């Protein structure tokens, strides 16, 4: 079966069929891409296809990205980041992705032969914040969750955005409150569900994101009844992005992305069997 593209409750997606001969509905893994390359669902599917996983991998397009770019222009999103990196750019994207997910999941289950078991999640960079917020709400049962170079604290992503816009960020009380809501290291104690969790961190990822990754894993090891299901794997040579710029179209895997893909494939295969 070939790749399927479409929309689910208005959310664009790229879906890859399960590996091997699957008799009946298969498990579902839903992903959210990064704002760096690869920055569309199709490009993310090419960077991390997880072709050996016996589950549907449905890559959702993030708000303001790909076919949903503001005014159809990549520059328009940068203008929002210049306006207010936290309140007009980062948090609106993350919150909209979370809010639209339940309806999108219902639509996916109507369109694809997936089972009714708890869904597995994968998020990269800001997509990691989306996946963790869905886990924190507890509204959608989650079987397993993995993240790659995730944005675990919005405060840690403001610096790189400021570098992109060329202007320092001016924090306000409203922005501080919004950042608190997307600080998952501070909120680690709120995860009532405790599914297997994998955090893949690039050896050359931004130092602040690396520090947040280790801090979250330490916090979850204290919270989880079985801390052994919380894992952190460092990928040598991996920086933040997973593809070359501009990262809008599918492209050949980088060696570092292939290494991440192999890690995720083995991990999901293991936890889909359990």
PDB file of C-alpha atoms in Angstrom:
ATOM      1  CA  UNK A   1       0.000   0.000   0.000  1.00  0.00           C
ATOM      2  CA  UNK A   2       1.303   3.432  -0.906  1.00  0.00           C
ATOM      3  CA  UNK A   3       1.582   6.581   1.163  1.00  0.00           C
ATOM      4  CA  UNK A   4      -1.759   8.249   1.801  1.00  0.00           C
ATOM      5  CA  UNK A   5      -2.186  12.004   2.008  1.00  0.00           C
ATOM      6  CA  UNK A   6      -5.285  13.896   3.020  1.00  0.00           C
ATOM      7  CA  UNK A   7      -6.899  15.908   5.763  1.00  0.00           C
ATOM      8  CA  UNK A   8      -8.452  14.825   9.054  1.00  0.00           C
ATOM      9  CA  UNK A   9     -10.899  17.356  10.500  1.00  0.00           C
ATOM     10  CA  UNK A  10      -9.030  20.015   8.544  1.00  0.00           C
ATOM     11  CA  UNK A  11      -5.546  18.868   9.602  1.00  0.00           C
ATOM     12  CA  UNK A  12      -3.266  17.799   6.717  1.00  0.00           C
ATOM     13  CA  UNK A  13      -1.545  14.445   7.108  1.00  0.00           C
ATOM     14  CA  UNK A  14       0.827  11.995   5.466  1.00  0.00           C
ATOM     15  CA  UNK A  15       0.111   8.389   6.432  1.00  0.00           C
ATOM     16  CA  UNK A  16       2.440   5.411   5.977  1.00  0.00           C
ATOM     17  CA  UNK A  17       0.987   1.876   6.101  1.00  0.00           C
ATOM     18  CA  UNK A  18       2.144  -0.799   8.576  1.00  0.00           C
ATOM     19  CA  UNK A  19       5.146  -2.962   7.818  1.00  0.00           C
ATOM     20  CA  UNK A  20       4.513  -6.573   6.813  1.00  0.00           C
ATOM     21  CA  UNK A  21       1.261  -8.422   6.417  1.00  0.00           C
ATOM     22  CA  UNK A  22      -1.245  -6.969   8.849  1.00  0.00           C
ATOM     23  CA  UNK A  23      -4.510  -8.841   9.223  1.00  0.00           C
ATOM     24  CA  UNK A  24      -7.124  -6.354  10.377  1.00  0.00           C
ATOM     25  CA  UNK A  25      -6.837  -2.935  12.019  1.00  0.00           C
ATOM     26  CA  UNK A  26      -3.315  -1.945  13.064  1.00  0.00           C
ATOM     27  CA  UNK A  27      -1.965   0.246  15.875  1.00  0.00           C
ATOM     28  CA  UNK A  28      -1.636   3.980  15.283  1.00  0.00           C
ATOM     29  CA  UNK A  29       1.332   6.290  15.850  1.00  0.00           C
ATOM     30  CA  UNK A  30       0.661  10.010  15.386  1.00  0.00           C
ATOM     31  CA  UNK A  31       3.498  12.484  14.943  1.00  0.00           C
ATOM     32  CA  UNK A  32       4.069  16.242  14.954  1.00  0.00           C
ATOM     33  CA  UNK A  33       7.054  17.678  13.108  1.00  0.00           C
ATOM     34  CA  UNK A  34       9.425  20.468  14.100  1.00  0.00           C
ATOM     35  CA  UNK A  35       9.421  24.093  12.944  1.00  0.00           C
ATOM     36  CA  UNK A  36      13.005  23.590  11.751  1.00  0.00           C
ATOM     37  CA  UNK A  37      13.668  21.233   8.838  1.00  0.00           C
ATOM     38  CA  UNK A  38      11.760  18.995   8.240  1.00  0.00           C
ATOM     39  CA  UNK A  39       8.913  21.460   8.724  1.00  0.00           C
ATOM     40  CA  UNK A  40       6.018  19.719   6.962  1.00  0.00           C
ATOM     41  CA  UNK A  41       4.248  16.405   7.494  1.00  0.00           C
ATOM     42  CA  UNK A  42       5.495  15.014   4.161  1.00  0.00           C
ATOM     43  CA  UNK A  43       9.103  16.024   4.833  1.00  0.00           C
ATOM     44  CA  UNK A  44       8.953  14.600   8.365  1.00  0.00           C
ATOM     45  CA  UNK A  45       7.569  11.305   7.033  1.00  0.00           C
ATOM     46  CA  UNK A  46      10.599  11.063   4.748  1.00  0.00           C
ATOM     47  CA  UNK A  47      13.063  11.930   7.522  1.00  0.00           C
ATOM     48  CA  UNK A  48      11.619   9.434  10.029  1.00  0.00           C
ATOM     49  CA  UNK A  49       9.520   6.892   8.102  1.00  0.00           C
ATOM     50  CA  UNK A  50       9.926   4.078  10.673  1.00  0.00           C
ATOM     51  CA  UNK A  51       9.264   1.677   7.815  1.00  0.00           C
ATOM     52  CA  UNK A  52       9.791  -1.415   9.950  1.00  0.00           C
ATOM     53  CA  UNK A  53       7.028  -0.634  12.447  1.00  0.00           C
ATOM     54  CA  UNK A  54       3.814  -2.729  12.161  1.00  0.00           C
ATOM     55  CA  UNK A  55       1.623   0.311  12.771  1.00  0.00           C
ATOM     56  CA  UNK A  56       0.165   3.195  10.823  1.00  0.00           C
ATOM     57  CA  UNK A  57       2.451   6.224  11.140  1.00  0.00           C
ATOM     58  CA  UNK A  58       0.338   9.302  10.566  1.00  0.00           C
ATOM     59  CA  UNK A  59       2.323  12.515  10.365  1.00  0.00           C
ATOM     60  CA  UNK A  60       0.143  15.549  11.071  1.00  0.00           C
ATOM     61  CA  UNK A  61       0.920  18.996   9.701  1.00  0.00           C
ATOM     62  CA  UNK A  62       1.527  21.623  12.373  1.00  0.00           C
ATOM     63  CA  UNK A  63      -0.516  24.857  12.315  1.00  0.00           C
ATOM     64  CA  UNK A  64       1.046  27.707  10.297  1.00  0.00           C
ATOM     65  CA  UNK A  65       3.213  25.175   8.419  1.00  0.00           C
ATOM     66  CA  UNK A  66       3.117  23.592   4.973  1.00  0.00           C
ATOM     67  CA  UNK A  67      -0.283  23.990   3.347  1.00  0.00           C
ATOM     68  CA  UNK A  68      -1.391  26.035   6.358  1.00  0.00           C
ATOM     69  CA  UNK A  69       1.325  28.688   6.173  1.00  0.00           C
ATOM     70  CA  UNK A  70      -0.010  32.114   7.133  1.00  0.00           C
ATOM     71  CA  UNK A  71      -1.079  33.850   3.892  1.00  0.00           C
ATOM     72  CA  UNK A  72       0.686  31.000   2.091  1.00  0.00           C
ATOM     73  CA  UNK A  73       4.059  32.578   2.900  1.00  0.00           C
ATOM     74  CA  UNK A  74       6.831  31.234   5.124  1.00  0.00           C
ATOM     75  CA  UNK A  75       7.848  34.831   5.812  1.00  0.00           C
ATOM     76  CA  UNK A  76       4.451  35.516   7.433  1.00  0.00           C
ATOM     77  CA  UNK A  77       5.254  33.163  10.321  1.00  0.00           C
ATOM     78  CA  UNK A  78       8.547  34.975  10.841  1.00  0.00           C
ATOM     79  CA  UNK A  79       6.620  38.232  11.022  1.00  0.00           C
ATOM     80  CA  UNK A  80       4.498  36.755  13.821  1.00  0.00           C
ATOM     81  CA  UNK A  81       7.663  35.677  15.608  1.00  0.00           C
ATOM     82  CA  UNK A  82       8.958  39.247  15.365  1.00  0.00           C
ATOM     83  CA  UNK A  83       5.637  40.514  16.710  1.00  0.00           C
ATOM     84  CA  UNK A  84       5.828  38.239  19.792  1.00  0.00           C
ATOM     85  CA  UNK A  85       7.776  34.976  19.726  1.00  0.00           C
ATOM     86  CA  UNK A  86       5.838  33.462  22.640  1.00  0.00           C
ATOM     87  CA  UNK A  87       2.315  34.861  22.364  1.00  0.00           C
ATOM     88  CA  UNK A  88       1.950  35.186  18.584  1.00  0.00           C
ATOM     89  CA  UNK A  89       4.115  32.314  17.371  1.00  0.00           C
ATOM     90  CA  UNK A  90       5.214  29.422  19.613  1.00  0.00           C
ATOM     91  CA  UNK A  91       2.303  28.964  22.015  1.00  0.00           C
ATOM     92  CA  UNK A  92      -0.494  29.524  19.449  1.00  0.00           C
ATOM     93  CA  UNK A  93       1.000  26.833  17.207  1.00  0.00           C
ATOM     94  CA  UNK A  94       1.368  24.360  20.077  1.00  0.00           C
ATOM     95  CA  UNK A  95      -2.069  25.031  21.561  1.00  0.00           C
ATOM     96  CA  UNK A  96      -3.879  24.803  18.228  1.00  0.00           C
ATOM     97  CA  UNK A  97      -2.180  21.484  17.447  1.00  0.00           C
ATOM     98  CA  UNK A  98      -3.354  20.110  20.803  1.00  0.00           C
ATOM     99  CA  UNK A  99      -6.894  21.476  20.454  1.00  0.00           C
ATOM    100  CA  UNK A 100      -7.425  20.081  16.959  1.00  0.00           C
ATOM    101  CA  UNK A 101      -6.074  16.616  17.755  1.00  0.00           C
ATOM    102  CA  UNK A 102      -9.173  14.890  19.230  1.00  0.00           C
ATOM    103  CA  UNK A 103     -11.288  15.649  16.143  1.00  0.00           C
ATOM    104  CA  UNK A 104      -8.388  14.744  13.849  1.00  0.00           C
ATOM    105  CA  UNK A 105      -7.935  11.418  15.659  1.00  0.00           C
ATOM    106  CA  UNK A 106     -11.622  10.598  15.267  1.00  0.00           C
ATOM    107  CA  UNK A 107     -11.409  11.398  11.557  1.00  0.00           C
ATOM    108  CA  UNK A 108      -8.275   9.287  11.110  1.00  0.00           C
ATOM    109  CA  UNK A 109      -9.993   6.306  12.686  1.00  0.00           C
ATOM    110  CA  UNK A 110     -12.833   6.741  10.202  1.00  0.00           C
ATOM    111  CA  UNK A 111     -10.486   6.990   7.203  1.00  0.00           C
ATOM    112  CA  UNK A 112      -7.803   4.396   8.004  1.00  0.00           C
ATOM    113  CA  UNK A 113      -7.914   0.757   9.199  1.00  0.00           C
ATOM    114  CA  UNK A 114      -6.489   1.487  12.649  1.00  0.00           C
ATOM    115  CA  UNK A 115      -7.446  -0.175  15.911  1.00  0.00           C
ATOM    116  CA  UNK A 116      -9.248   1.392  18.849  1.00  0.00           C
ATOM    117  CA  UNK A 117      -6.371   0.814  21.266  1.00  0.00           C
ATOM    118  CA  UNK A 118      -4.561   3.745  22.916  1.00  0.00           C
ATOM    119  CA  UNK A 119      -2.612   5.803  20.377  1.00  0.00           C
ATOM    120  CA  UNK A 120       1.167   6.220  20.415  1.00  0.00           C
ATOM    121  CA  UNK A 121       2.702   9.670  19.961  1.00  0.00           C
ATOM    122  CA  UNK A 122       5.894  11.174  18.532  1.00  0.00           C
ATOM    123  CA  UNK A 123       6.913  14.822  18.563  1.00  0.00           C
ATOM    124  CA  UNK A 124      10.045  16.630  17.400  1.00  0.00           C
ATOM    125  CA  UNK A 125      11.112  20.051  18.689  1.00  0.00           C
ATOM    126  CA  UNK A 126       7.867  22.058  19.220  1.00  0.00           C
ATOM    127  CA  UNK A 127       5.985  18.908  18.211  1.00  0.00           C
ATOM    128  CA  UNK A 128       7.360  17.364  21.406  1.00  0.00           C
ATOM    129  CA  UNK A 129       5.545  20.023  23.421  1.00  0.00           C
ATOM    130  CA  UNK A 130       2.344  19.105  21.584  1.00  0.00           C
ATOM    131  CA  UNK A 131       2.739  15.403  22.391  1.00  0.00           C
ATOM    132  CA  UNK A 132       3.462  16.089  26.074  1.00  0.00           C
ATOM    133  CA  UNK A 133       0.518  18.472  26.432  1.00  0.00           C
ATOM    134  CA  UNK A 134      -1.793  15.777  25.033  1.00  0.00           C
ATOM    135  CA  UNK A 135      -0.348  13.332  27.561  1.00  0.00           C
ATOM    136  CA  UNK A 136      -0.753  15.872  30.379  1.00  0.00           C
ATOM    137  CA  UNK A 137      -4.440  16.527  29.612  1.00  0.00           C
ATOM    138  CA  UNK A 138      -5.235  12.815  30.001  1.00  0.00           C
ATOM    139  CA  UNK A 139      -8.122  13.148  27.533  1.00  0.00           C
ATOM    140  CA  UNK A 140      -6.623  10.734  24.986  1.00  0.00           C
ATOM    141  CA  UNK A 141      -5.295   7.356  26.189  1.00  0.00           C
ATOM    142  CA  UNK A 142      -1.624   7.059  25.199  1.00  0.00           C
ATOM    143  CA  UNK A 143       0.155   3.744  24.684  1.00  0.00           C
ATOM    144  CA  UNK A 144       3.707   5.058  24.239  1.00  0.00           C
ATOM    145  CA  UNK A 145       5.304   8.455  23.613  1.00  0.00           C
ATOM    146  CA  UNK A 146       8.625   9.394  22.052  1.00  0.00           C
ATOM    147  CA  UNK A 147      10.265  12.750  21.384  1.00  0.00           C
ATOM    148  CA  UNK A 148      13.233  13.910  19.321  1.00  0.00           C
ATOM    149  CA  UNK A 149      15.104  17.073  20.350  1.00  0.00           C
ATOM    150  CA  UNK A 150      11.894  18.263  22.015  1.00  0.00           C
ATOM    151  CA  UNK A 151      10.972  21.741  23.194  1.00  0.00           C
ATOM    152  CA  UNK A 152      10.276  20.818  26.815  1.00  0.00           C
ATOM    153  CA  UNK A 153      10.384  24.400  28.059  1.00  0.00           C
ATOM    154  CA  UNK A 154       9.165  27.187  25.789  1.00  0.00           C
ATOM    155  CA  UNK A 155      11.614  29.539  27.496  1.00  0.00           C
ATOM    156  CA  UNK A 156      14.452  27.473  26.060  1.00  0.00           C
ATOM    157  CA  UNK A 157      13.187  27.997  22.500  1.00  0.00           C
ATOM    158  CA  UNK A 158      12.840  31.764  22.712  1.00  0.00           C
ATOM    159  CA  UNK A 159      16.572  32.382  22.333  1.00  0.00           C
ATOM    160  CA  UNK A 160      16.862  30.536  19.002  1.00  0.00           C
ATOM    161  CA  UNK A 161      13.728  32.326  17.717  1.00  0.00           C
ATOM    162  CA  UNK A 162      15.206  35.660  18.792  1.00  0.00           C
ATOM    163  CA  UNK A 163      18.365  34.783  16.870  1.00  0.00           C
ATOM    164  CA  UNK A 164      16.190  34.120  13.830  1.00  0.00           C
ATOM    165  CA  UNK A 165      14.229  37.367  14.112  1.00  0.00           C
ATOM    166  CA  UNK A 166      17.281  39.429  14.995  1.00  0.00           C
ATOM    167  CA  UNK A 167      15.698  41.036  18.035  1.00  0.00           C
ATOM    168  CA  UNK A 168      15.786  40.185  21.766  1.00  0.00           C
ATOM    169  CA  UNK A 169      12.547  39.011  23.332  1.00  0.00           C
ATOM    170  CA  UNK A 170      10.825  41.324  25.787  1.00  0.00           C
ATOM    171  CA  UNK A 171       9.169  39.206  28.456  1.00  0.00           C
ATOM    172  CA  UNK A 172       5.799  40.264  29.890  1.00  0.00           C
ATOM    173  CA  UNK A 173       3.665  38.792  32.672  1.00  0.00           C
ATOM    174  CA  UNK A 174       1.351  37.282  30.048  1.00  0.00           C
ATOM    175  CA  UNK A 175       4.262  35.676  28.224  1.00  0.00           C
ATOM    176  CA  UNK A 176       5.670  34.312  31.492  1.00  0.00           C
ATOM    177  CA  UNK A 177       2.316  32.683  32.254  1.00  0.00           C
ATOM    178  CA  UNK A 178       2.129  31.181  28.762  1.00  0.00           C
ATOM    179  CA  UNK A 179       5.656  29.821  29.117  1.00  0.00           C
ATOM    180  CA  UNK A 180       4.784  28.264  32.491  1.00  0.00           C
ATOM    181  CA  UNK A 181       1.957  26.321  30.826  1.00  0.00           C
ATOM    182  CA  UNK A 182       4.453  24.755  28.406  1.00  0.00           C
ATOM    183  CA  UNK A 183       7.191  23.977  30.921  1.00  0.00           C
ATOM    184  CA  UNK A 184       6.992  20.205  31.104  1.00  0.00           C
ATOM    185  CA  UNK A 185       9.977  19.819  33.384  1.00  0.00           C
ATOM    186  CA  UNK A 186       8.144  21.837  36.023  1.00  0.00           C
ATOM    187  CA  UNK A 187       4.915  19.947  35.234  1.00  0.00           C
ATOM    188  CA  UNK A 188       6.434  16.451  35.323  1.00  0.00           C
ATOM    189  CA  UNK A 189       4.393  15.592  38.394  1.00  0.00           C
ATOM    190  CA  UNK A 190       1.124  16.203  36.499  1.00  0.00           C
ATOM    191  CA  UNK A 191       1.383  13.141  34.242  1.00  0.00           C
ATOM    192  CA  UNK A 192      -1.145  10.774  35.765  1.00  0.00           C
ATOM    193  CA  UNK A 193      -0.701   8.275  32.953  1.00  0.00           C
ATOM    194  CA  UNK A 194       2.758   6.744  32.855  1.00  0.00           C
ATOM    195  CA  UNK A 195       3.239   5.219  29.383  1.00  0.00           C
ATOM    196  CA  UNK A 196       6.683   4.180  28.156  1.00  0.00           C
ATOM    197  CA  UNK A 197       8.533   7.368  27.221  1.00  0.00           C
ATOM    198  CA  UNK A 198      11.602   7.753  25.014  1.00  0.00           C
ATOM    199  CA  UNK A 199      13.556  10.968  24.646  1.00  0.00           C
ATOM    200  CA  UNK A 200      16.042  11.075  21.762  1.00  0.00           C
ATOM    201  CA  UNK A 201      18.527  13.924  22.145  1.00  0.00           C
ATOM    202  CA  UNK A 202      21.105  14.977  19.584  1.00  0.00           C
ATOM    203  CA  UNK A 203      24.642  15.229  20.874  1.00  0.00           C
ATOM    204  CA  UNK A 204      24.910  18.584  19.061  1.00  0.00           C
ATOM    205  CA  UNK A 205      21.410  19.849  19.881  1.00  0.00           C
ATOM    206  CA  UNK A 206      21.122  23.266  21.504  1.00  0.00           C
ATOM    207  CA  UNK A 207      22.643  23.113  25.000  1.00  0.00           C
ATOM    208  CA  UNK A 208      19.515  24.450  26.695  1.00  0.00           C
ATOM    209  CA  UNK A 209      17.355  21.779  25.060  1.00  0.00           C
ATOM    210  CA  UNK A 210      19.861  19.090  26.025  1.00  0.00           C
ATOM    211  CA  UNK A 211      19.769  20.296  29.638  1.00  0.00           C
ATOM    212  CA  UNK A 212      15.965  20.249  29.634  1.00  0.00           C
ATOM    213  CA  UNK A 213      15.968  16.693  28.272  1.00  0.00           C
ATOM    214  CA  UNK A 214      18.124  15.386  31.088  1.00  0.00           C
ATOM    215  CA  UNK A 215      16.085  17.364  33.648  1.00  0.00           C
ATOM    216  CA  UNK A 216      12.779  15.906  32.418  1.00  0.00           C
ATOM    217  CA  UNK A 217      14.073  12.342  32.470  1.00  0.00           C
ATOM    218  CA  UNK A 218      15.404  12.839  36.005  1.00  0.00           C
ATOM    219  CA  UNK A 219      12.035  14.244  37.108  1.00  0.00           C
ATOM    220  CA  UNK A 220      10.063  11.410  35.493  1.00  0.00           C
ATOM    221  CA  UNK A 221      12.343   8.782  37.017  1.00  0.00           C
ATOM    222  CA  UNK A 222      11.196  10.113  40.388  1.00  0.00           C
ATOM    223  CA  UNK A 223       7.520  10.189  39.376  1.00  0.00           C
ATOM    224  CA  UNK A 224       7.057   6.911  37.493  1.00  0.00           C
ATOM    225  CA  UNK A 225       6.149   3.764  39.359  1.00  0.00           C
ATOM    226  CA  UNK A 226       8.434   1.939  36.903  1.00  0.00           C
ATOM    227  CA  UNK A 227      11.248   4.373  36.046  1.00  0.00           C
ATOM    228  CA  UNK A 228      12.829   1.852  33.681  1.00  0.00           C
ATOM    229  CA  UNK A 229      10.218   2.671  30.999  1.00  0.00           C
ATOM    230  CA  UNK A 230      11.578   6.236  30.786  1.00  0.00           C
ATOM    231  CA  UNK A 231      14.632   6.286  28.534  1.00  0.00           C
ATOM    232  CA  UNK A 232      17.005   8.901  27.110  1.00  0.00           C
ATOM    233  CA  UNK A 233      19.221   8.072  24.141  1.00  0.00           C
ATOM    234  CA  UNK A 234      21.867  10.473  22.819  1.00  0.00           C
ATOM    235  CA  UNK A 235      22.581  10.335  19.078  1.00  0.00           C
ATOM    236  CA  UNK A 236      26.201  11.179  18.200  1.00  0.00           C
ATOM    237  CA  UNK A 237      26.633  13.998  15.702  1.00  0.00           C
ATOM    238  CA  UNK A 238      22.932  14.932  15.632  1.00  0.00           C
ATOM    239  CA  UNK A 239      22.217  18.668  15.761  1.00  0.00           C
ATOM    240  CA  UNK A 240      18.695  20.080  16.189  1.00  0.00           C
ATOM    241  CA  UNK A 241      17.246  19.697  12.699  1.00  0.00           C
ATOM    242  CA  UNK A 242      16.615  16.363  11.017  1.00  0.00           C
ATOM    243  CA  UNK A 243      16.806  17.454   7.373  1.00  0.00           C
ATOM    244  CA  UNK A 244      18.454  20.009   5.135  1.00  0.00           C
ATOM    245  CA  UNK A 245      16.835  23.367   4.450  1.00  0.00           C
ATOM    246  CA  UNK A 246      14.317  24.347   3.314  1.00  0.00           C
ATOM    247  CA  UNK A 247      12.777  21.148   4.722  1.00  0.00           C
ATOM    248  CA  UNK A 248       9.436  21.559   2.953  1.00  0.00           C
ATOM    249  CA  UNK A 249       9.544  18.546   0.624  1.00  0.00           C
ATOM    250  CA  UNK A 250      10.497  14.894   1.210  1.00  0.00           C
ATOM    251  CA  UNK A 251      14.249  14.355   0.940  1.00  0.00           C
ATOM    252  CA  UNK A 252      16.778  11.586   1.388  1.00  0.00           C
ATOM    253  CA  UNK A 253      17.563  10.717   4.998  1.00  0.00           C
ATOM    254  CA  UNK A 254      20.640  12.189   6.594  1.00  0.00           C
ATOM    255  CA  UNK A 255      22.862   9.605   8.321  1.00  0.00           C
ATOM    256  CA  UNK A 256      21.937  11.099  11.696  1.00  0.00           C
ATOM    257  CA  UNK A 257      18.220  10.994  10.892  1.00  0.00           C
ATOM    258  CA  UNK A 258      18.616   7.368   9.824  1.00  0.00           C
ATOM    259  CA  UNK A 259      20.141   6.650  13.231  1.00  0.00           C
ATOM    260  CA  UNK A 260      17.135   8.282  14.937  1.00  0.00           C
ATOM    261  CA  UNK A 261      14.780   6.350  12.660  1.00  0.00           C
ATOM    262  CA  UNK A 262      16.405   3.056  13.651  1.00  0.00           C
ATOM    263  CA  UNK A 263      16.138   3.912  17.359  1.00  0.00           C
ATOM    264  CA  UNK A 264      12.460   4.825  17.047  1.00  0.00           C
ATOM    265  CA  UNK A 265      11.687   1.754  14.936  1.00  0.00           C
ATOM    266  CA  UNK A 266      13.178  -0.629  17.482  1.00  0.00           C
ATOM    267  CA  UNK A 267      11.541   1.186  20.411  1.00  0.00           C
ATOM    268  CA  UNK A 268       8.033   1.281  18.931  1.00  0.00           C
ATOM    269  CA  UNK A 269       8.257  -2.338  17.771  1.00  0.00           C
ATOM    270  CA  UNK A 270       9.159  -3.330  21.333  1.00  0.00           C
ATOM    271  CA  UNK A 271       6.366  -1.374  22.995  1.00  0.00           C
ATOM    272  CA  UNK A 272       3.694  -2.240  20.456  1.00  0.00           C
ATOM    273  CA  UNK A 273       4.320  -5.906  21.309  1.00  0.00           C
ATOM    274  CA  UNK A 274       4.011  -5.347  25.056  1.00  0.00           C
TER     275      UNK A 274
END
